[in-house]
Amino acid sequence: MTQKTYFITTYGCQMNEHDSERMAGMLEADGYAKAAAADEADVVLFNTCCIREKADTRLYGNLGHAKAIKDKRPDMRIVVGGCLAQKDKSIIQQRAPYVDVVLGTHNLASLPRLLSESTDEPAFEILEQTEVFPSALPARRKSPWHAWVSISIGCNNSCTFCIVPAVRGKEVSRRLGDIVSEVESLVSEGVVEVTLLGQNVNSYGRDLDGKPLFAQLLRALDTVDGLERVRFTSPHPKDFRADSVAAMAESRVVCEHIHLPVQAGSDRVLKRMKRAYSRERYMEKVRMIRDAIPTVAITTDIIVGFPGETEEDFQQTLSLVEEARYDGAYTFQYSPRPMTEAAGMTGHLPKDVVQERYDRLTAMQERISLEHNLAAVGRAEELIVEGLSKKDPEKLTGRTRTNKLVHFRGSGLSEGSFCKVRIDRASPHHLEGSLVERGRPATARKLTLPLASTGSACTSC
Ligand code: SAH
Ligand code: SF4
Ligand code: F3S
């Protein structure tokens, strides 16, 4: 009998990337192998996102394509999981009745069962909430040297623009000892870098016995032998306190990069967003971080065109960007989402106004990113090699501890190995350099086949 195959397309954020790795892990434990393309697979999965409206449209386009393949190969199974499935279960049933399995964000582990139940009838199952942190699932990791590690799921905040609490449920933290054990086990498999995942990593532990703090978790990971780099996403400015900054500054492994989403620079807009900090409180945190970790790179998320945003409010965002001097920013045009308070607010802005503000903001951020990167020219930076450069296959790409992408010429360096590169040139989104030293080979393991993916940061739109 020939082996059954699967193919996963992932939208959205790192949580979804990690969930896709776990879906792949469960399927492989059930005897499936990864197909080279969706067109050839027995099971085609879409792990969806609904953070902005474009993500919805995109899914239905892709489902239409999958249906055309299923018409030719009726045995093919189509699975829709993730946040849009959680939001839209019945809509998917109506708009795409040929979908075989729909599962939400709270029942990932049910995938093998739902697949086996869907041979005659479609199997649709969405749960409302997860009460305890889900038990560990096998993961087919995309990378032999990097791993996502979930520290909490869900979100207890109520940012008025955001659909995440509605589709990911309330916050549930994972026990500190379980996180450390998973990291130790990953390191024993050759992992040198982990990224801790949570919607608000700084509220980690509040629901656990003994209330372990995020800072304690960072310090505990510092003692894991063989672990070289720890990243995390995302901290929430309102909960990011001096103890976490001190743990970062004193840690061997925690990287000098922090993604600290600000969303807007105007106090009036921040209030309407219910972000629970003022511009000044946010800037205090930025200063505290820079004082404690002078080499830190700070990045952010910004929403342009929130309902009621005036030109004056937007000027406040521009002046905050100038003051905070971010190394980079993910900039988004506000998109009204169902089940959110902002969708019902007055003052929704015309598309052309939002676009024009967005263009001004991105131009400013590009200039500042370039200024930061130009300052790195001439410096020697330690990189972990990530593979061949996508732009120029003659070159390799690596990442600094500050999360900057560097393209450089070098041969015989395997993925996951360390090296030192002198920075020669800079552009807003990457650096170019020359190899000066090979060092600290971290893993001899070879690359595994990557999962299909739309990228790392939130690429849903
Ligand atoms: N938990 C993270 C954010 C997760 S969503 C945090 O609080 O930082 C990732 C980003 O998507 C947000 O930071 C925000 O900038 C953007 N976003 C969320 N909802 C949006 C919406 N309705 N329209 C536009 N951008 C949105
Ligand atoms: Fe959304 Fe706010 Fe929660 Fe982040 S903290 S996931 S923006 S509600
Ligand atoms: Fe869900 Fe992440 Fe998108 S939590 S809505 S996949 S940004």
Short mmCIF file of C-alpha atoms and ligand atoms in Angstrom, two decimals:
data_model
loop_
_atom_site.label_atom_id
_atom_site.label_comp_id
_atom_site.label_asym_id
_atom_site.label_seq_id
_atom_site.Cartn_x
_atom_site.Cartn_y
_atom_site.Cartn_z
CA MET A 1 0.00 0.00 0.00
CA THR A 2 1.36 3.45 -0.85
CA GLN A 3 1.91 5.85 2.00
CA LYS A 4 -0.73 8.55 2.49
CA THR A 5 0.46 12.14 2.25
CA TYR A 6 -0.47 15.57 3.62
CA PHE A 7 0.24 19.19 2.82
CA ILE A 8 -0.29 22.15 5.17
CA THR A 9 -0.70 25.79 4.21
CA THR A 10 -0.26 28.11 7.19
CA TYR A 11 -1.56 31.66 7.54
CA GLY A 12 -1.07 34.08 10.41
CA CYS A 13 1.28 34.27 13.32
CA GLN A 14 3.90 32.11 14.98
CA MET A 15 1.25 30.34 17.08
CA ASN A 16 -0.21 29.01 13.87
CA GLU A 17 3.22 28.06 12.56
CA HIS A 18 3.70 26.03 15.72
CA ASP A 19 0.21 24.52 15.54
CA SER A 20 0.95 23.45 11.96
CA GLU A 21 4.10 21.70 13.14
CA ARG A 22 1.98 19.83 15.66
CA MET A 23 -0.65 18.89 13.07
CA ALA A 24 2.17 17.57 10.89
CA GLY A 25 3.59 15.70 13.89
CA MET A 26 0.26 13.99 14.61
CA LEU A 27 -0.23 13.02 10.97
CA GLU A 28 3.28 11.61 10.71
CA ALA A 29 2.70 9.63 13.92
CA ASP A 30 -0.32 8.19 12.10
CA GLY A 31 1.83 7.10 9.15
CA TYR A 32 1.38 10.06 6.77
CA ALA A 33 4.31 11.60 4.86
CA LYS A 34 4.63 15.20 3.72
CA ALA A 35 3.69 15.75 0.05
CA ALA A 36 5.78 18.03 -2.16
CA ALA A 37 2.70 20.07 -3.17
CA ALA A 38 -0.96 20.43 -2.21
CA ASP A 39 -2.04 19.14 -5.64
CA GLU A 40 -0.51 15.72 -4.88
CA ALA A 41 -1.55 15.31 -1.24
CA ASP A 42 -4.21 12.95 0.16
CA VAL A 43 -4.96 15.40 2.96
CA VAL A 44 -4.77 19.15 2.30
CA LEU A 45 -4.89 21.32 5.43
CA PHE A 46 -5.40 25.04 5.75
CA ASN A 47 -4.38 26.46 9.13
CA THR A 48 -6.15 29.78 9.06
CA CYS A 49 -5.97 33.29 10.54
CA CYS A 50 -8.66 35.97 10.85
CA ILE A 51 -6.75 38.89 12.32
CA ARG A 52 -7.57 41.09 9.33
CA GLU A 53 -10.29 40.87 6.71
CA LYS A 54 -8.06 39.97 3.77
CA ALA A 55 -7.22 36.67 5.45
CA ASP A 56 -10.87 35.53 5.08
CA THR A 57 -11.00 36.31 1.36
CA ARG A 58 -7.73 34.56 0.78
CA LEU A 59 -8.88 31.31 2.41
CA TYR A 60 -12.00 31.01 0.26
CA GLY A 61 -9.86 31.58 -2.87
CA ASN A 62 -7.53 28.77 -1.86
CA LEU A 63 -10.41 26.47 -0.94
CA GLY A 64 -11.82 27.00 -4.45
CA HIS A 65 -8.52 25.80 -5.88
CA ALA A 66 -8.52 22.75 -3.59
CA LYS A 67 -12.07 21.92 -4.67
CA ALA A 68 -10.98 21.83 -8.32
CA ILE A 69 -8.39 19.19 -7.36
CA LYS A 70 -10.91 17.26 -5.27
CA ASP A 71 -13.28 17.16 -8.26
CA LYS A 72 -10.58 15.19 -10.10
CA ARG A 73 -9.50 13.17 -7.03
CA PRO A 74 -12.60 12.66 -4.84
CA ASP A 75 -10.62 10.74 -2.21
CA MET A 76 -8.64 13.83 -1.36
CA ARG A 77 -9.57 15.25 2.07
CA ILE A 78 -9.73 18.98 2.81
CA VAL A 79 -9.21 20.16 6.41
CA VAL A 80 -9.68 23.71 7.70
CA GLY A 81 -8.28 24.54 11.15
CA GLY A 82 -7.11 27.59 13.08
CA CYS A 83 -8.62 30.94 14.02
CA LEU A 84 -10.87 31.50 11.01
CA ALA A 85 -12.32 28.02 11.48
CA GLN A 86 -12.99 28.86 15.12
CA LYS A 87 -14.76 32.07 14.04
CA ASP A 88 -16.60 30.76 10.98
CA LYS A 89 -17.47 27.10 11.43
CA SER A 90 -20.98 27.32 10.02
CA ILE A 91 -19.98 29.77 7.29
CA ILE A 92 -17.34 27.33 6.06
CA GLN A 93 -20.00 24.62 6.00
CA GLN A 94 -22.24 26.84 3.85
CA ARG A 95 -19.64 28.37 1.56
CA ALA A 96 -17.48 25.26 1.13
CA PRO A 97 -19.62 22.16 1.75
CA TYR A 98 -16.93 20.00 0.13
CA VAL A 99 -14.60 20.60 3.16
CA ASP A 100 -14.22 17.29 5.06
CA VAL A 101 -12.94 18.42 8.47
CA VAL A 102 -13.23 21.71 10.35
CA LEU A 103 -11.51 21.99 13.72
CA GLY A 104 -10.92 25.01 15.91
CA THR A 105 -8.12 26.36 18.03
CA HIS A 106 -9.07 24.38 21.16
CA ASN A 107 -9.08 20.88 19.71
CA LEU A 108 -5.95 20.49 17.62
CA ALA A 109 -5.38 17.07 19.16
CA SER A 110 -8.67 15.82 17.64
CA LEU A 111 -7.29 16.02 14.09
CA PRO A 112 -6.53 12.28 13.65
CA ARG A 113 -9.93 11.29 15.12
CA LEU A 114 -11.86 13.79 12.99
CA LEU A 115 -10.04 12.62 9.87
CA SER A 116 -10.99 9.02 10.56
CA GLU A 117 -14.60 10.04 11.30
CA SER A 118 -14.91 11.98 8.05
CA THR A 119 -14.78 9.10 5.57
CA ASP A 120 -18.55 9.20 4.81
CA GLU A 121 -19.75 12.47 6.36
CA PRO A 122 -17.87 15.70 7.04
CA ALA A 123 -16.62 16.01 10.63
CA PHE A 124 -16.93 19.52 12.08
CA GLU A 125 -15.93 20.17 15.71
CA ILE A 126 -15.31 23.51 17.42
CA LEU A 127 -14.87 23.77 21.20
CA GLU A 128 -15.50 26.99 23.12
CA GLN A 129 -12.60 27.05 25.57
CA THR A 130 -9.57 25.14 26.83
CA GLU A 131 -9.51 24.88 30.63
CA VAL A 132 -6.04 23.41 31.07
CA PHE A 133 -2.91 23.78 28.99
CA PRO A 134 -3.13 21.08 26.30
CA SER A 135 -0.80 18.13 26.74
CA ALA A 136 2.29 17.97 24.56
CA LEU A 137 1.72 16.84 20.99
CA PRO A 138 4.36 15.44 18.64
CA ALA A 139 5.73 18.21 16.41
CA ARG A 140 7.30 17.88 12.98
CA ARG A 141 9.64 20.86 13.35
CA LYS A 142 10.48 22.93 10.33
CA SER A 143 13.97 23.52 11.60
CA PRO A 144 16.48 21.20 13.30
CA TRP A 145 18.04 24.06 15.28
CA HIS A 146 15.10 26.34 16.15
CA ALA A 147 11.88 25.53 17.99
CA TRP A 148 8.69 27.35 18.98
CA VAL A 149 7.75 26.72 22.59
CA SER A 150 4.28 27.65 23.74
CA ILE A 151 4.21 29.13 27.26
CA SER A 152 0.57 30.21 27.31
CA ILE A 153 -2.48 30.11 25.10
CA GLY A 154 -5.33 32.61 24.79
CA CYS A 155 -5.52 36.22 25.92
CA ASN A 156 -7.29 37.96 28.82
CA ASN A 157 -6.97 41.48 27.38
CA SER A 158 -9.67 43.29 25.51
CA CYS A 159 -7.97 45.48 22.93
CA THR A 160 -10.97 46.84 21.06
CA PHE A 161 -9.60 46.09 17.56
CA CYS A 162 -8.56 42.51 18.22
CA ILE A 163 -10.38 39.26 17.48
CA VAL A 164 -7.77 37.02 19.13
CA PRO A 165 -9.49 36.68 22.56
CA ALA A 166 -12.70 35.63 20.75
CA VAL A 167 -10.98 32.89 18.76
CA ARG A 168 -8.20 31.78 21.09
CA GLY A 169 -10.11 31.95 24.38
CA LYS A 170 -8.98 32.99 27.83
CA GLU A 171 -5.37 32.80 28.91
CA VAL A 172 -4.06 29.47 30.19
CA SER A 173 -0.39 29.20 31.21
CA ARG A 174 1.78 26.13 31.01
CA ARG A 175 3.66 24.89 34.07
CA LEU A 176 7.17 26.31 34.32
CA GLY A 177 8.72 22.87 34.89
CA ASP A 178 7.00 21.52 31.76
CA ILE A 179 8.38 24.38 29.67
CA VAL A 180 11.91 23.86 30.96
CA SER A 181 11.65 20.08 30.39
CA GLU A 182 10.50 20.61 26.82
CA VAL A 183 13.37 23.01 26.16
CA GLU A 184 15.87 20.52 27.65
CA SER A 185 14.51 17.78 25.46
CA LEU A 186 14.64 20.04 22.37
CA VAL A 187 18.27 20.90 23.14
CA SER A 188 19.09 17.19 23.40
CA GLU A 189 17.72 16.89 19.84
CA GLY A 190 20.04 19.63 18.52
CA VAL A 191 17.97 22.78 19.04
CA VAL A 192 20.05 25.86 19.96
CA GLU A 193 17.41 28.59 19.78
CA VAL A 194 13.85 28.69 21.11
CA THR A 195 11.12 31.29 20.70
CA LEU A 196 8.65 31.40 23.58
CA LEU A 197 5.10 31.97 22.39
CA GLY A 198 2.17 33.66 24.11
CA GLN A 199 -0.26 36.49 23.24
CA ASN A 200 0.97 38.32 26.33
CA VAL A 201 4.08 36.61 27.66
CA ASN A 202 4.31 39.04 30.58
CA SER A 203 1.09 37.86 32.16
CA TYR A 204 2.52 34.33 32.11
CA GLY A 205 1.90 32.31 35.27
CA ARG A 206 -0.82 34.43 36.89
CA ASP A 207 -3.26 31.51 36.66
CA LEU A 208 -0.79 28.89 38.01
CA ASP A 209 -0.12 27.72 41.56
CA GLY A 210 2.72 29.75 43.04
CA LYS A 211 2.26 32.34 40.26
CA PRO A 212 5.66 31.93 38.58
CA LEU A 213 6.73 35.11 36.80
CA PHE A 214 7.94 35.47 33.22
CA ALA A 215 11.25 36.75 34.63
CA GLN A 216 11.62 33.48 36.59
CA LEU A 217 11.03 31.50 33.43
CA LEU A 218 13.72 33.47 31.58
CA ARG A 219 16.16 32.87 34.43
CA ALA A 220 15.31 29.16 34.55
CA LEU A 221 16.06 28.82 30.82
CA ASP A 222 19.40 30.52 31.30
CA THR A 223 20.59 27.41 33.13
CA VAL A 224 19.80 24.97 30.29
CA ASP A 225 23.12 23.61 29.05
CA GLY A 226 23.51 23.77 25.29
CA LEU A 227 20.77 26.34 24.77
CA GLU A 228 22.24 29.40 23.03
CA ARG A 229 19.41 31.80 22.23
CA VAL A 230 15.98 32.56 23.67
CA ARG A 231 13.47 34.87 21.98
CA PHE A 232 9.87 35.58 22.94
CA THR A 233 6.77 37.08 21.39
CA SER A 234 4.84 39.11 22.32
CA PRO A 235 5.33 41.05 25.51
CA HIS A 236 2.55 43.51 26.39
CA PRO A 237 3.81 46.99 27.33
CA LYS A 238 1.38 47.29 30.26
CA ASP A 239 2.77 44.13 31.91
CA PHE A 240 6.42 44.40 30.91
CA ARG A 241 8.21 45.29 34.12
CA ALA A 242 11.69 45.88 35.52
CA ASP A 243 12.09 42.25 36.68
CA SER A 244 11.76 40.97 33.09
CA VAL A 245 14.16 43.63 31.82
CA ALA A 246 16.68 42.66 34.52
CA ALA A 247 16.30 38.96 33.67
CA MET A 248 16.90 39.78 30.00
CA ALA A 249 19.92 41.95 30.77
CA GLU A 250 21.54 39.40 33.08
CA SER A 251 20.76 36.35 30.98
CA ARG A 252 23.31 34.58 28.82
CA VAL A 253 20.73 33.20 26.43
CA VAL A 254 17.99 35.84 26.07
CA CYS A 255 18.64 37.77 22.87
CA GLU A 256 19.02 41.54 22.70
CA HIS A 257 15.79 42.02 20.78
CA ILE A 258 12.36 42.92 21.98
CA HIS A 259 9.18 43.20 19.96
CA LEU A 260 7.05 45.63 21.97
CA PRO A 261 3.79 46.39 20.12
CA VAL A 262 2.70 50.00 20.65
CA GLN A 263 -0.26 50.18 18.18
CA ALA A 264 -0.59 54.01 18.30
CA GLY A 265 1.16 57.14 19.58
CA SER A 266 -1.85 59.16 20.66
CA ASP A 267 -3.21 58.78 24.19
CA ARG A 268 -6.74 59.33 22.89
CA VAL A 269 -6.42 56.44 20.42
CA LEU A 270 -4.63 54.19 22.92
CA LYS A 271 -7.55 54.72 25.29
CA ARG A 272 -10.12 53.87 22.61
CA MET A 273 -8.03 50.79 21.81
CA LYS A 274 -8.09 49.82 25.54
CA ARG A 275 -4.38 49.16 25.51
CA ALA A 276 -4.09 50.15 29.20
CA TYR A 277 -0.97 52.32 28.86
CA SER A 278 -0.30 55.90 27.86
CA ARG A 279 2.31 57.04 25.41
CA GLU A 280 4.46 58.25 28.30
CA ARG A 281 4.21 54.94 30.21
CA TYR A 282 5.17 53.12 27.02
CA MET A 283 8.16 55.39 26.43
CA GLU A 284 9.27 54.86 30.04
CA LYS A 285 9.48 51.13 29.27
CA VAL A 286 11.46 51.80 26.11
CA ARG A 287 13.93 53.94 28.06
CA MET A 288 14.18 51.34 30.83
CA ILE A 289 14.98 48.63 28.25
CA ARG A 290 17.57 50.75 26.43
CA ASP A 291 19.26 51.75 29.72
CA ALA A 292 19.55 48.13 30.85
CA ILE A 293 20.46 46.63 27.46
CA PRO A 294 22.29 49.27 25.39
CA THR A 295 22.71 47.01 22.33
CA VAL A 296 19.02 46.05 22.21
CA ALA A 297 16.98 46.22 18.99
CA ILE A 298 13.35 47.21 19.52
CA THR A 299 10.59 46.47 17.02
CA THR A 300 6.85 47.10 17.19
CA ASP A 301 3.38 46.73 15.68
CA ILE A 302 1.41 49.83 14.65
CA ILE A 303 -2.17 50.15 13.44
CA VAL A 304 -3.00 53.07 11.14
CA GLY A 305 -6.54 54.36 10.67
CA PHE A 306 -8.17 53.15 13.89
CA PRO A 307 -11.77 54.50 14.00
CA GLY A 308 -11.76 58.17 14.94
CA GLU A 309 -8.00 58.63 14.34
CA THR A 310 -7.46 62.28 13.39
CA GLU A 311 -4.50 63.74 11.51
CA GLU A 312 -3.35 65.09 14.87
CA ASP A 313 -3.54 61.61 16.43
CA PHE A 314 -1.59 60.22 13.51
CA GLN A 315 1.06 62.95 13.96
CA GLN A 316 1.45 61.58 17.51
CA THR A 317 2.16 58.13 16.07
CA LEU A 318 4.79 59.63 13.75
CA SER A 319 6.43 61.52 16.61
CA LEU A 320 6.44 58.39 18.79
CA VAL A 321 8.12 56.42 16.01
CA GLU A 322 10.76 59.15 15.74
CA GLU A 323 11.25 59.16 19.52
CA ALA A 324 11.29 55.38 20.05
CA ARG A 325 13.58 54.88 17.01
CA TYR A 326 12.42 51.36 16.31
CA ASP A 327 14.71 49.00 14.44
CA GLY A 328 11.64 47.82 12.55
CA ALA A 329 7.85 47.88 12.63
CA TYR A 330 5.00 45.77 11.32
CA THR A 331 2.51 48.37 10.16
CA PHE A 332 -1.14 47.47 9.59
CA GLN A 333 -4.14 49.30 8.21
CA TYR A 334 -7.03 48.97 10.64
CA SER A 335 -9.42 46.23 9.58
CA PRO A 336 -12.82 45.93 11.31
CA ARG A 337 -13.33 42.48 12.81
CA PRO A 338 -16.55 40.88 13.99
CA MET A 339 -16.84 40.27 17.74
CA THR A 340 -14.71 43.36 18.48
CA GLU A 341 -15.72 46.62 20.12
CA ALA A 342 -13.98 48.86 17.58
CA ALA A 343 -16.03 47.45 14.71
CA GLY A 344 -19.08 49.15 16.24
CA MET A 345 -17.36 52.49 16.90
CA THR A 346 -18.06 55.62 14.91
CA GLY A 347 -15.43 57.35 12.80
CA HIS A 348 -14.31 54.62 10.39
CA LEU A 349 -11.93 56.28 7.96
CA PRO A 350 -11.94 56.28 4.16
CA LYS A 351 -9.46 53.90 2.54
CA ASP A 352 -7.50 56.68 0.78
CA VAL A 353 -6.92 58.57 4.04
CA VAL A 354 -5.64 55.41 5.74
CA GLN A 355 -3.44 54.52 2.77
CA GLU A 356 -1.87 57.98 2.67
CA ARG A 357 -1.09 57.88 6.42
CA TYR A 358 0.21 54.34 6.09
CA ASP A 359 2.60 55.40 3.29
CA ARG A 360 3.96 58.27 5.39
CA LEU A 361 4.49 55.97 8.37
CA THR A 362 6.26 53.23 6.43
CA ALA A 363 8.53 55.77 4.69
CA MET A 364 9.54 57.18 8.08
CA GLN A 365 10.16 53.73 9.57
CA GLU A 366 12.22 52.64 6.53
CA ARG A 367 14.48 55.65 7.03
CA ILE A 368 14.95 54.90 10.74
CA SER A 369 15.53 51.18 10.09
CA LEU A 370 18.18 52.10 7.54
CA GLU A 371 19.86 54.49 10.00
CA HIS A 372 20.06 51.67 12.57
CA ASN A 373 21.42 49.23 10.01
CA LEU A 374 24.01 51.71 8.66
CA ALA A 375 25.32 52.06 12.21
CA ALA A 376 26.10 48.33 12.14
CA VAL A 377 28.45 48.66 9.12
CA GLY A 378 32.00 47.73 10.11
CA ARG A 379 30.87 45.71 13.17
CA ALA A 380 31.49 41.97 13.54
CA GLU A 381 28.25 40.15 14.36
CA GLU A 382 27.66 36.59 15.52
CA LEU A 383 25.10 34.79 13.36
CA ILE A 384 23.25 31.51 13.35
CA VAL A 385 23.12 30.34 9.74
CA GLU A 386 19.53 29.91 8.52
CA GLY A 387 20.23 28.54 5.03
CA LEU A 388 20.65 29.79 1.48
CA SER A 389 19.73 33.41 0.82
CA LYS A 390 16.36 33.66 -0.95
CA LYS A 391 17.62 36.63 -2.97
CA ASP A 392 20.95 35.17 -4.07
CA PRO A 393 21.55 31.40 -3.87
CA GLU A 394 25.31 32.08 -3.98
CA LYS A 395 24.96 33.51 -0.48
CA LEU A 396 23.95 32.29 2.95
CA THR A 397 21.58 34.01 5.34
CA GLY A 398 21.98 34.25 9.08
CA ARG A 399 20.45 36.18 11.94
CA THR A 400 22.10 38.24 14.65
CA ARG A 401 21.04 38.07 18.29
CA THR A 402 19.27 41.38 17.61
CA ASN A 403 17.18 39.56 14.97
CA LYS A 404 18.73 41.24 11.92
CA LEU A 405 18.93 39.26 8.73
CA VAL A 406 22.43 39.15 7.19
CA HIS A 407 23.33 37.82 3.73
CA PHE A 408 26.94 36.79 3.24
CA ARG A 409 29.21 34.62 1.10
CA GLY A 410 30.35 31.43 2.79
CA SER A 411 30.59 27.76 1.98
CA GLY A 412 30.58 24.63 4.10
CA LEU A 413 28.48 26.19 6.84
CA SER A 414 25.53 24.03 7.77
CA GLU A 415 22.17 25.31 8.88
CA GLY A 416 22.15 26.05 12.58
CA SER A 417 25.90 26.61 12.79
CA PHE A 418 27.45 29.75 14.24
CA CYS A 419 29.79 32.17 12.49
CA LYS A 420 31.04 35.72 12.70
CA VAL A 421 30.45 38.14 9.84
CA ARG A 422 31.70 41.68 9.29
CA ILE A 423 28.88 43.96 8.14
CA ASP A 424 29.73 45.69 4.84
CA ARG A 425 26.43 47.13 3.59
CA ALA A 426 23.01 48.00 4.95
CA SER A 427 19.49 48.40 3.66
CA PRO A 428 16.29 48.93 5.68
CA HIS A 429 15.39 45.25 5.95
CA HIS A 430 18.69 43.40 5.85
CA LEU A 431 22.47 43.62 6.10
CA GLU A 432 25.23 42.25 3.90
CA GLY A 433 28.55 41.03 5.22
CA SER A 434 31.72 38.97 4.80
CA LEU A 435 32.58 35.87 6.77
CA VAL A 436 35.37 36.47 9.26
CA GLU A 437 35.16 33.41 11.50
CA ARG A 438 33.45 30.04 11.63
CA GLY A 439 32.54 29.06 15.12
CA ARG A 440 30.62 27.02 17.59
CA PRO A 441 29.14 24.39 15.23
CA ALA A 442 25.87 23.77 16.97
CA THR A 443 24.18 20.94 15.14
CA ALA A 444 25.33 18.41 12.63
CA ARG A 445 21.79 17.43 11.70
CA LYS A 446 20.58 18.00 8.21
CA LEU A 447 17.61 20.08 7.16
CA THR A 448 14.20 18.44 7.10
CA LEU A 449 11.66 19.31 4.42
CA PRO A 450 9.94 22.60 5.30
CA LEU A 451 6.19 22.86 5.78
CA ALA A 452 4.37 25.06 3.31
CA SER A 453 4.10 28.45 4.87
CA THR A 454 3.28 32.04 4.11
CA GLY A 455 6.19 33.28 6.22
CA SER A 456 7.16 33.97 9.77
CA ALA A 457 5.68 37.19 11.02
CA CYS A 458 1.97 37.69 10.64
CA THR A 459 1.52 37.42 6.90
CA SER A 460 -2.20 36.92 6.87
CA CYS A 461 -2.67 39.98 4.74
N1 SAH B 1 -0.87 39.69 21.23
C1 SAH B 1 -0.13 40.57 20.42
C2 SAH B 1 -0.77 40.88 19.11
C3 SAH B 1 -1.29 39.79 18.27
S1 SAH B 1 -2.07 40.30 16.80
C4 SAH B 1 0.03 41.86 21.17
O1 SAH B 1 -0.81 42.30 21.91
O2 SAH B 1 1.03 42.48 20.91
C5 SAH B 1 -0.68 41.00 15.89
C6 SAH B 1 -0.87 42.41 15.48
O3 SAH B 1 -1.92 42.51 14.53
C7 SAH B 1 -1.29 43.39 16.56
O4 SAH B 1 -0.20 43.80 17.34
C8 SAH B 1 -1.90 44.51 15.79
O5 SAH B 1 -0.95 45.47 15.43
C9 SAH B 1 -2.41 43.83 14.52
N2 SAH B 1 -3.88 43.77 14.51
C10 SAH B 1 -4.68 43.09 15.35
N3 SAH B 1 -5.97 43.31 15.05
C11 SAH B 1 -5.99 44.15 13.99
C12 SAH B 1 -7.03 44.77 13.22
N4 SAH B 1 -8.29 44.57 13.51
N5 SAH B 1 -6.66 45.57 12.20
C13 SAH B 1 -5.36 45.79 11.91
N6 SAH B 1 -4.34 45.24 12.60
C14 SAH B 1 -4.65 44.44 13.64
FE1 SF4 B 2 -5.18 41.03 20.85
FE2 SF4 B 2 -4.62 42.78 22.73
FE3 SF4 B 2 -4.67 40.18 23.32
FE4 SF4 B 2 -2.72 41.14 21.81
S1 SF4 B 2 -3.10 41.68 23.95
S2 SF4 B 2 -3.92 39.29 21.44
S3 SF4 B 2 -3.73 42.75 20.63
S4 SF4 B 2 -6.40 41.44 22.71
FE1 F3S B 3 -4.98 33.61 15.14
FE2 F3S B 3 -2.46 34.37 15.12
FE3 F3S B 3 -4.11 35.16 13.24
S1 F3S B 3 -3.73 34.04 16.92
S2 F3S B 3 -6.08 35.32 14.27
S3 F3S B 3 -3.42 33.10 13.60
S4 F3S B 3 -2.54 36.37 14.13
#
